[in-house]
XYZ file of C-alpha atoms in Angstrom:
654
model
C 3.031 -8.213 8.841
C 4.521 -5.692 6.494
C 4.125 -4.761 2.840
C 5.887 -6.891 0.222
C 8.135 -4.216 -1.269
C 5.859 -1.477 -2.693
C 2.859 -3.748 -3.391
C -0.371 -4.069 -1.405
C 0.485 -7.687 -0.496
C 1.653 -8.366 3.075
C 4.034 -10.954 4.471
C 4.852 -11.995 8.021
C 8.360 -10.777 8.785
C 10.561 -13.563 10.211
C 12.073 -12.543 13.575
C 15.528 -14.047 13.945
C 18.481 -14.038 16.327
C 21.838 -15.723 16.977
C 20.105 -18.686 18.635
C 17.612 -19.291 15.770
C 17.592 -22.935 14.633
C 16.180 -23.656 11.162
C 14.527 -26.966 10.268
C 12.706 -28.355 7.234
C 9.144 -27.967 8.521
C 6.797 -27.424 5.553
C 7.023 -29.646 2.467
C 4.480 -27.474 0.620
C 6.751 -26.738 -2.363
C 7.317 -30.447 -2.985
C 3.766 -31.647 -2.329
C 2.316 -28.978 -4.672
C 4.849 -29.859 -7.381
C 3.797 -33.526 -7.103
C 0.083 -32.602 -7.104
C 0.505 -30.680 -10.379
C 2.583 -33.485 -11.878
C -0.170 -36.020 -11.201
C -2.463 -33.735 -13.219
C 0.029 -33.827 -16.094
C 1.434 -30.333 -15.474
C 5.194 -29.959 -15.075
C 5.805 -26.786 -13.051
C 8.831 -24.785 -11.919
C 8.663 -24.643 -8.102
C 9.251 -21.121 -6.744
C 11.098 -20.450 -3.476
C 12.095 -17.188 -1.865
C 15.881 -17.092 -2.260
C 17.994 -17.593 0.888
C 19.630 -14.160 0.842
C 16.368 -12.251 0.280
C 14.746 -14.349 3.038
C 17.351 -13.154 5.510
C 17.500 -9.556 4.277
C 13.699 -9.268 4.589
C 13.770 -10.581 8.174
C 14.414 -8.544 11.313
C 16.127 -9.090 14.675
C 13.700 -10.675 17.159
C 12.636 -8.911 20.368
C 15.543 -8.739 22.765
C 18.128 -9.185 20.005
C 20.521 -6.314 19.344
C 19.404 -4.201 16.381
C 22.957 -4.437 15.064
C 22.664 -8.242 14.759
C 23.716 -9.357 11.271
C 20.887 -11.380 9.731
C 23.283 -12.621 7.043
C 25.344 -14.337 9.764
C 22.598 -17.008 9.663
C 23.283 -17.876 6.013
C 25.363 -20.924 6.940
C 22.499 -22.192 9.142
C 19.734 -21.809 6.570
C 21.477 -23.153 3.433
C 21.384 -26.823 4.598
C 17.555 -26.541 4.680
C 17.518 -25.162 1.128
C 19.684 -28.129 0.069
C 17.156 -30.556 1.589
C 14.283 -28.901 -0.316
C 16.232 -28.883 -3.604
C 17.221 -32.548 -3.257
C 13.603 -33.529 -2.558
C 12.356 -31.510 -5.569
C 14.947 -33.176 -7.803
C 13.867 -36.584 -6.561
C 10.248 -35.658 -7.371
C 11.271 -34.955 -10.979
C 11.583 -31.159 -11.085
C 13.724 -29.939 -13.981
C 13.484 -26.196 -13.247
C 13.541 -24.352 -9.921
C 13.010 -20.623 -9.415
C 14.538 -18.600 -6.589
C 13.036 -15.138 -6.091
C 15.779 -12.713 -5.022
C 13.938 -9.370 -5.302
C 16.231 -7.642 -2.784
C 18.768 -7.459 -5.627
C 16.882 -4.396 -6.937
C 17.458 -2.512 -3.677
C 20.533 -0.506 -2.682
C 22.847 -3.235 -1.353
C 26.346 -2.858 0.053
C 29.367 -5.000 -0.877
C 28.868 -7.303 2.144
C 25.243 -8.017 1.130
C 26.180 -8.644 -2.507
C 28.963 -11.007 -1.410
C 26.312 -13.061 0.438
C 24.628 -13.907 -2.894
C 27.902 -15.184 -4.352
C 28.684 -17.350 -1.302
C 25.098 -18.674 -0.990
C 24.831 -19.926 -4.584
C 28.404 -21.268 -4.566
C 27.381 -23.332 -1.514
C 24.182 -24.526 -3.243
C 25.883 -25.307 -6.579
C 26.396 -29.033 -5.986
C 22.809 -29.568 -4.767
C 21.498 -27.635 -7.772
C 23.509 -29.568 -10.360
C 21.288 -31.208 -12.968
C 18.573 -28.566 -12.530
C 17.814 -25.464 -14.553
C 18.011 -22.673 -11.967
C 16.234 -19.333 -12.517
C 16.938 -16.306 -10.298
C 14.067 -13.812 -10.557
C 14.207 -10.094 -9.729
C 11.326 -7.642 -9.992
C 9.685 -4.297 -9.110
C 12.574 -1.993 -10.127
C 15.751 -1.512 -12.119
C 18.585 -3.705 -10.926
C 21.688 -1.632 -10.030
C 24.820 -2.242 -12.133
C 26.794 -3.847 -9.271
C 23.890 -6.148 -8.389
C 23.503 -7.102 -12.071
C 27.192 -7.980 -12.187
C 26.840 -10.120 -9.039
C 23.681 -11.826 -10.306
C 25.035 -12.737 -13.734
C 28.192 -14.192 -12.141
C 26.443 -16.564 -9.706
C 27.526 -20.206 -9.658
C 25.159 -22.929 -10.815
C 22.562 -20.536 -12.225
C 21.034 -21.188 -15.658
C 18.661 -18.242 -16.103
C 18.006 -14.679 -14.969
C 14.634 -12.927 -14.833
C 14.124 -9.158 -14.997
C 11.197 -6.764 -14.657
C 11.402 -4.756 -17.889
C 8.299 -2.679 -17.038
C 9.459 -1.035 -13.797
C 13.069 -1.749 -14.667
C 13.383 -0.269 -18.141
C 16.996 0.824 -17.482
C 17.912 -2.818 -16.898
C 17.583 -3.231 -20.676
C 20.778 -1.172 -21.117
C 22.677 -3.481 -18.739
C 21.429 -6.584 -20.592
C 22.300 -5.143 -23.983
C 25.795 -4.144 -22.878
C 26.649 -7.466 -21.230
C 24.737 -10.740 -20.929
C 26.481 -14.067 -20.192
C 26.489 -16.404 -23.166
C 24.690 -19.720 -22.916
C 22.287 -18.452 -20.195
C 18.516 -18.020 -20.424
C 17.043 -14.528 -20.287
C 13.512 -14.358 -18.834
C 12.283 -11.037 -20.232
C 9.450 -9.579 -18.121
C 7.786 -7.491 -20.827
C 4.130 -7.998 -19.795
C 3.162 -5.957 -16.718
C 2.308 -8.251 -13.781
C 1.369 -5.362 -11.484
C -1.317 -3.530 -13.455
C -4.455 -4.330 -15.433
C -3.783 -2.652 -18.783
C -3.532 -4.549 -22.057
C 0.073 -4.834 -23.206
C 1.387 -2.840 -26.148
C 2.188 -6.033 -28.044
C 4.009 -4.335 -30.931
C 6.322 -2.477 -28.519
C 6.981 -5.654 -26.472
C 7.692 -7.660 -29.626
C 10.189 -5.008 -30.733
C 11.954 -5.186 -27.325
C 12.053 -8.987 -27.495
C 13.478 -8.966 -31.018
C 16.285 -6.664 -29.880
C 17.013 -9.047 -26.974
C 17.157 -12.076 -29.276
C 20.393 -10.677 -30.679
C 21.811 -10.519 -27.140
C 20.678 -13.799 -25.548
C 20.112 -15.939 -28.643
C 16.807 -17.118 -30.076
C 16.780 -20.389 -28.117
C 17.667 -18.710 -24.790
C 15.076 -15.904 -24.718
C 11.956 -16.619 -22.645
C 8.905 -14.330 -22.748
C 7.580 -13.602 -19.261
C 5.524 -11.300 -17.065
C 7.377 -8.627 -15.097
C 6.567 -10.359 -11.780
C 4.115 -12.838 -10.279
C 0.510 -12.371 -11.405
C -0.732 -12.445 -7.803
C -0.635 -8.624 -7.821
C -3.286 -8.249 -10.511
C -6.925 -9.355 -10.840
C -7.681 -12.902 -12.036
C -9.869 -12.910 -15.151
C -11.824 -10.359 -17.192
C -14.345 -13.092 -18.022
C -15.745 -12.560 -14.502
C -16.608 -8.905 -15.246
C -20.151 -8.685 -16.593
C -20.801 -5.022 -15.698
C -17.664 -3.327 -17.060
C -18.590 -1.678 -20.357
C -17.058 -3.094 -23.524
C -14.905 -0.050 -24.302
C -13.072 -0.017 -20.964
C -12.940 -3.825 -20.957
C -11.095 -3.763 -24.296
C -8.305 -1.709 -22.668
C -7.704 -4.253 -19.897
C -5.853 -7.516 -19.323
C -6.165 -9.409 -16.029
C -3.961 -12.394 -15.123
C -5.668 -14.861 -17.508
C -5.382 -12.372 -20.384
C -1.722 -11.657 -19.551
C -0.920 -15.351 -19.968
C -2.498 -15.180 -23.444
C -0.389 -12.073 -24.201
C 2.809 -13.867 -23.136
C 1.960 -16.840 -25.370
C 1.069 -14.592 -28.321
C 4.427 -12.782 -28.023
C 6.334 -16.073 -27.777
C 4.587 -17.409 -30.896
C 5.215 -14.163 -32.777
C 8.916 -14.438 -31.927
C 8.882 -17.965 -33.312
C 7.370 -16.735 -36.600
C 3.752 -17.698 -35.800
C 2.298 -14.231 -35.258
C -1.486 -14.121 -34.781
C -2.177 -11.122 -37.015
C -5.821 -10.802 -35.956
C -4.908 -10.803 -32.243
C -2.182 -8.175 -32.767
C -4.547 -6.042 -34.907
C -7.221 -6.142 -32.170
C -4.560 -5.023 -29.669
C -3.607 -2.049 -31.887
C -7.295 -1.072 -32.160
C -7.804 -1.283 -28.385
C -4.745 0.883 -27.688
C -5.914 3.453 -30.261
C -9.412 3.477 -28.748
C -8.001 4.188 -25.297
C -5.744 6.957 -26.585
C -8.515 8.773 -28.456
C -11.466 8.166 -26.118
C -13.103 11.386 -24.865
C -13.734 9.552 -21.560
C -10.002 9.617 -20.799
C -9.418 13.354 -21.248
C -10.958 16.196 -19.251
C -9.539 19.472 -20.576
C -10.765 21.488 -17.586
C -8.889 19.199 -15.164
C -5.748 19.324 -17.292
C -5.804 23.145 -17.358
C -6.089 23.360 -13.567
C -3.264 20.837 -13.080
C -1.050 22.761 -15.524
C -1.695 25.933 -13.493
C -0.373 24.216 -10.331
C 3.194 24.458 -11.504
C 5.241 27.142 -9.823
C 3.295 27.162 -6.525
C 4.306 25.425 -3.310
C 0.730 25.374 -1.937
C 1.480 26.108 1.695
C -0.948 27.585 4.195
C -0.468 31.306 4.813
C 0.625 31.033 8.476
C 2.915 28.615 10.323
C 1.590 25.666 12.287
C 2.307 27.220 15.696
C 0.109 30.258 14.955
C -2.591 28.011 13.496
C -2.651 25.769 16.566
C -3.120 28.841 18.785
C -6.052 30.028 16.647
C -7.581 26.532 16.662
C -7.246 26.201 20.441
C -9.058 29.515 20.969
C -11.896 28.205 18.819
C -12.023 24.563 19.976
C -10.929 24.969 23.617
C -9.615 21.393 23.860
C -8.321 19.790 27.054
C -4.621 19.001 27.384
C -3.888 15.620 25.682
C -7.039 15.695 23.523
C -8.568 12.301 22.765
C -9.895 11.205 19.387
C -10.250 8.107 17.207
C -9.012 7.615 13.660
C -12.306 7.546 11.773
C -14.140 4.265 11.339
C -16.225 2.422 13.935
C -17.210 -1.281 13.758
C -18.813 -2.325 10.472
C -21.489 -4.693 11.763
C -23.225 -7.401 9.725
C -26.414 -5.316 9.872
C -24.622 -2.266 8.476
C -23.134 -4.271 5.618
C -26.600 -5.713 4.892
C -28.106 -2.206 4.665
C -25.441 -1.032 2.204
C -25.739 -4.229 0.151
C -29.532 -3.978 -0.071
C -29.403 -0.291 -1.020
C -26.897 -1.049 -3.784
C -29.159 -3.866 -5.039
C -32.158 -1.437 -4.918
C -33.931 -3.656 -2.378
C -34.472 -0.719 -0.023
C -35.280 2.910 -0.863
C -32.919 5.863 -0.498
C -35.077 7.119 2.370
C -34.740 3.817 4.231
C -30.977 3.775 3.577
C -30.442 7.356 4.824
C -32.550 6.609 7.911
C -30.484 3.483 8.755
C -27.144 5.289 8.276
C -28.371 8.282 10.306
C -29.318 5.942 13.147
C -25.835 4.355 13.058
C -24.101 7.769 13.077
C -26.273 8.834 16.015
C -25.255 5.675 17.899
C -21.527 6.298 17.233
C -21.787 9.966 18.310
C -23.622 8.990 21.507
C -20.998 6.328 22.363
C -18.162 8.851 21.944
C -19.966 11.466 24.073
C -20.626 8.897 26.815
C -16.952 7.879 26.729
C -16.039 11.609 26.956
C -13.881 11.647 23.812
C -12.882 15.218 22.887
C -12.884 15.280 19.079
C -15.464 13.018 17.471
C -15.829 11.099 14.205
C -19.040 9.965 12.511
C -17.831 6.350 12.198
C -18.037 6.081 8.376
C -21.038 3.701 8.279
C -21.836 4.731 4.682
C -18.394 3.662 3.393
C -17.487 0.251 1.993
C -13.770 1.055 1.597
C -11.725 4.210 2.178
C -10.633 4.370 -1.483
C -13.548 2.788 -3.344
C -16.054 5.080 -1.605
C -14.362 8.182 -3.055
C -13.531 6.604 -6.406
C -17.239 5.843 -6.961
C -17.950 9.579 -6.738
C -15.010 10.850 -8.812
C -14.844 10.894 -12.612
C -12.116 8.859 -14.333
C -12.652 5.750 -12.135
C -14.070 2.331 -13.063
C -14.940 -0.571 -10.767
C -14.915 -4.321 -11.076
C -17.245 -6.905 -9.563
C -14.579 -9.553 -9.092
C -11.201 -7.845 -9.523
C -9.951 -9.165 -6.190
C -6.243 -9.134 -5.348
C -4.754 -10.949 -2.357
C -3.655 -8.669 0.472
C -2.767 -11.351 3.032
C -4.054 -14.795 3.965
C -7.665 -14.997 2.794
C -8.115 -11.191 2.858
C -8.405 -9.579 -0.570
C -8.860 -6.035 -1.816
C -10.637 -4.815 -4.941
C -8.671 -1.802 -6.245
C -10.538 0.740 -8.372
C -9.239 1.426 -11.884
C -8.171 4.995 -12.702
C -8.597 5.141 -16.493
C -8.979 8.888 -17.135
C -8.573 12.408 -15.798
C -9.938 12.667 -12.262
C -12.574 15.256 -11.344
C -15.157 15.759 -8.582
C -18.588 16.366 -10.129
C -20.421 16.707 -6.779
C -19.742 16.904 -3.002
C -18.933 13.445 -1.638
C -19.079 13.592 2.176
C -20.675 16.947 3.047
C -24.206 15.550 3.588
C -23.085 12.958 6.156
C -20.557 15.251 7.878
C -23.120 18.029 8.378
C -25.602 15.496 9.703
C -23.044 14.158 12.198
C -21.991 17.642 13.388
C -25.649 18.563 13.977
C -25.855 15.731 16.528
C -23.201 17.113 18.916
C -21.710 20.334 20.261
C -18.243 18.715 20.307
C -15.845 19.115 17.350
C -16.555 16.562 14.596
C -13.838 15.686 12.075
C -14.755 15.535 8.401
C -13.120 12.359 7.030
C -11.394 12.197 3.644
C -8.863 9.883 2.001
C -5.720 11.624 0.772
C -4.522 11.723 -2.849
C -1.400 9.535 -2.451
C -3.448 6.835 -0.676
C -6.158 6.830 -3.369
C -3.372 6.585 -5.969
C -1.367 3.832 -4.237
C -4.430 1.678 -3.552
C -5.780 1.811 -7.126
C -4.817 0.350 -10.484
C -3.397 3.540 -11.992
C -3.448 4.606 -15.653
C -0.056 4.067 -17.310
C -0.394 6.675 -20.065
C 0.795 9.620 -17.953
C 3.192 10.016 -14.979
C 1.792 8.942 -11.604
C 2.384 12.394 -10.141
C 0.031 13.967 -12.745
C -2.754 11.620 -11.641
C -1.972 12.336 -7.973
C -2.252 16.100 -8.561
C -5.630 15.576 -10.247
C -6.896 13.615 -7.222
C -5.487 16.311 -4.906
C -7.504 19.004 -6.705
C -10.674 16.911 -6.395
C -10.092 16.471 -2.646
C -9.331 20.235 -2.353
C -12.829 21.000 -3.672
C -14.297 18.684 -1.041
C -12.202 20.276 1.729
C -13.471 23.727 0.743
C -17.099 22.547 0.870
C -16.501 20.723 4.131
C -14.544 23.386 6.008
C -15.680 23.375 9.631
C -14.036 22.576 12.964
C -11.606 20.084 11.527
C -10.948 17.789 8.595
C -8.919 14.589 8.549
C -7.230 13.682 5.264
C -5.904 10.141 5.628
C -2.598 9.339 3.958
C -2.428 5.747 5.177
C -0.443 4.645 2.115
C 1.989 7.558 1.685
C 4.940 5.463 2.887
C 4.185 2.408 0.782
C 4.443 4.310 -2.494
C 8.095 5.024 -1.730
C 10.299 3.683 -4.565
C 12.667 0.815 -3.758
C 15.793 2.762 -4.757
C 16.938 5.578 -2.464
C 17.909 7.744 -5.439
C 14.203 7.947 -6.387
C 12.842 8.744 -2.887
C 13.145 12.547 -3.032
C 11.167 12.914 -6.271
C 8.291 10.720 -5.038
C 8.106 12.396 -1.623
C 8.188 15.832 -3.226
C 5.081 15.282 -5.367
C 3.226 13.091 -2.837
C 3.673 15.651 -0.025
C 2.903 18.529 -2.416
C -0.342 16.761 -3.390
C -1.364 16.626 0.285
C -0.664 20.353 0.741
C -2.747 21.165 -2.368
C -5.806 19.593 -0.706
C -5.908 22.020 2.219
C -3.786 25.082 1.375
C -6.837 27.357 1.165
C -8.513 26.680 4.532
C -8.728 29.206 7.381
C -6.236 29.112 10.258
C -9.012 27.983 12.595
C -9.724 24.874 10.509
C -7.675 22.044 11.971
C -6.265 19.687 9.350
C -5.563 16.182 10.639
C -3.888 13.371 8.744
C -3.426 9.711 9.591
C -0.763 7.210 8.575
C -0.372 3.529 9.260
C 2.278 0.820 8.693
C 5.231 2.116 10.791
C 8.768 2.607 9.366
C 8.276 6.376 9.177
C 11.571 7.337 10.770
C 13.337 7.609 7.422
C 10.702 9.998 6.012
C 9.942 12.057 9.140
C 11.132 15.296 7.509
C 8.688 14.759 4.624
C 5.916 14.144 7.166
C 6.785 17.472 8.827
C 6.743 19.091 5.363
C 3.120 17.964 4.856
C 2.326 20.835 7.249
C -0.736 19.176 8.798
C -1.958 20.602 12.111
C -2.285 17.165 13.710
C -0.965 13.791 12.604
C -2.150 10.503 14.103
C 0.220 7.696 13.352
C 0.487 3.949 13.931
C 2.902 3.381 16.808
C 2.012 0.699 19.358
C 1.820 -2.099 16.770
C 5.454 -1.449 15.840
C 6.714 -1.499 19.467
C 6.816 2.311 19.586
C 9.556 2.413 16.953
C 8.241 5.831 15.889
C 9.203 7.397 19.230
C 12.880 6.612 18.644
C 13.058 9.354 16.010
C 12.119 11.923 18.659
C 14.651 10.414 21.090
C 17.203 11.140 18.377
C 16.388 14.842 18.518
C 13.929 15.473 15.654
C 11.777 18.470 16.596
C 8.076 18.264 15.747
C 5.947 21.355 16.358
C 2.515 20.255 15.103
C 0.005 18.124 16.996
C 0.869 14.438 17.005
C -0.969 11.322 18.186
C 1.211 8.196 18.142
C -1.249 5.300 18.584
C -1.606 4.096 22.184
C -3.029 0.654 21.379
C -3.066 -1.860 18.513
C -6.495 -2.166 16.878
C -5.422 -5.193 14.803
C -5.735 -7.350 17.930
C -8.978 -8.164 19.813
C -7.029 -7.751 23.076
C -8.275 -4.906 25.296
C -5.392 -2.840 26.708
C -5.523 -1.873 30.407
C -5.689 1.709 31.674
C -2.217 1.298 33.262
C -0.722 0.044 29.995
C -2.059 3.011 28.027
C -0.976 5.458 30.739
C 2.518 3.984 30.552
C 2.523 4.521 26.777
C 1.409 8.141 27.157
C 4.201 8.752 29.692
C 6.745 7.321 27.240
C 5.472 9.773 24.622
C 5.633 12.699 27.050
C 9.297 11.898 27.618
C 10.026 12.999 24.032
C 7.029 15.161 23.011
C 5.648 18.398 24.486
C 2.401 18.143 26.438
C 0.739 20.829 24.329
C 1.157 18.906 21.036
C 0.389 15.327 22.156
C -2.926 13.711 21.188
C -4.232 10.369 22.476
C -5.779 7.923 19.997
C -5.748 4.264 18.862
C -3.304 3.101 16.175
C -5.860 2.974 13.372
C -9.573 2.879 12.456
C -11.906 0.532 14.330
C -14.002 -0.970 11.515
C -12.554 -4.497 11.823
C -13.270 -4.696 15.572
C -16.468 -5.513 17.509
C -18.244 -3.064 19.813
C -17.560 -5.457 22.716
C -13.841 -4.769 22.113
C -14.045 -1.105 21.094
C -16.038 0.253 24.053
C -13.808 -1.101 26.866
C -10.615 -0.247 24.956
C -11.712 3.364 24.406
C -12.980 3.574 28.005
C -9.493 2.610 29.203
C -7.879 5.044 26.745
C -9.931 7.976 28.098
C -9.367 6.862 31.729
C -5.606 6.695 31.165
C -5.651 10.178 29.590
C -7.584 11.631 32.550
C -5.153 9.965 34.967
C -2.167 11.584 33.214
C -3.966 14.950 33.057
C -4.472 14.805 36.846
C -0.804 13.922 37.369
C 0.300 16.804 35.116
C -1.977 19.258 36.947
C -0.699 18.218 40.391
C 2.923 18.380 39.147
C 2.291 22.014 38.155
């Protein structure tokens, strides 16, 4: 699985090769169209476009990395023809192809594939209205030119929220007689639309596309937002008035379409104006103290006073760790009993004393397990935490939470992102009580566990009334306060989602990485040299941002590696020098499979081929909360055994 562009939705990446044979296996698109039709609803079936399907795939294991995925275009198009013909026979009048890769940086060969694909499909598509949808970013000028020249296409859809510059391309040149699907209502966030501003944009586009060819739309699919505000009984009325979930966004789209047609609902538009004004003037949104501190950040690089090599020496003198230190990423299994305790405490069914006692017992169990396994640097297991973002958001100002604002992540798994509506501050310590308790249970180093600012930002619904980097700096300052209160043997600041916030266009990468990495450095720039700052990242594909990872200036980074077939190690084979501590994951925690000692030892040896012994750490790929203790204990036992085996081999080699 990997992230769908820069969203929190995942898809399974097709693995293809020269011998791949495509066949028409699932008739889901047709059967669902028919099911809706029986209910009296005529829908536009949506398919991932053939070129984006191939460009989002990867060469299968054993296939040369240089294999051209687009060479399979001729093999896959006959299947698309079969689907189209069956949809036509079922009565479909519109069909939508999502081709979101058009917003990325494509070369001439990739753009040519779109022209040849739709020329090949033209005959099969005849008699249908064909919409090509793009979303999540501005479409580059060359891609726009390719898109609007495609054969057999009736309509083009654009994200005019994240792709505001696309408006200039549309206004300068739009093919006559074609439909323009204008994505003016944000499909990725939860804020009420500025209806007056959207109506103004639509009116300007009417002059370009023609009144009968302009279609009001959301910027992308509504699967990336929550379902319906009606389900939120606990959100207060003021904040609720600022929001629009999927059901409300459909109402907004309809209201805009009616207003364009001369049937403006004045009361609805007036209520929207009032809600926007309320949000802008609400004292809950603005915290002058936070804004002053953020303004004072400018002009400083926020780096620690000494370099990482000197810090590691100071930390080793204090911590006296073995060569190839072992650790885990943070969380331990979240059992049914643990979830019950948290649920009952939240519902006030058990007292605070009973809750603290139960969590203390769980931390004690986790500490004891790690000591028995002989792990070097311990974690407290995070039994008090429901979610690595929500837990912190609940204790920071400027955050709101929903009861039912679930968004699909993959399959049946959903996440419930917090809502950042105002300036972010930290009224009180958030983790110090539990971290001190855990450290008191052992003489071994115990990591304090925090979530980093870019991850909190990227896994929340973020306010849209100021730049994202301003909000990220505010979160960074809140985490910095916690770090200063927590300072002890070591602190881990997880930036699991740093990579996924990367913009889709390469020209925008440097700006994002600059403020995201700077935010991380703000959190820990004031700690002593002897305080070891760890960070953790998951979701592979870090090779292209390795220099930004180095620039984070953490003392130790643990990073997902085994799940991505050790792709991370290739960057070190290519000569990148990394001087801080690094723990590429030695086994995949997303699988219940227990790796053998020999397997892990082999992985460690592969790492030692490209990394110095004195900087290598040994750890799993990620946190262990989704696993069972019956899987965790033997896997960690084998991890420690493999480490000891390699230590013995290194000692005898000396």
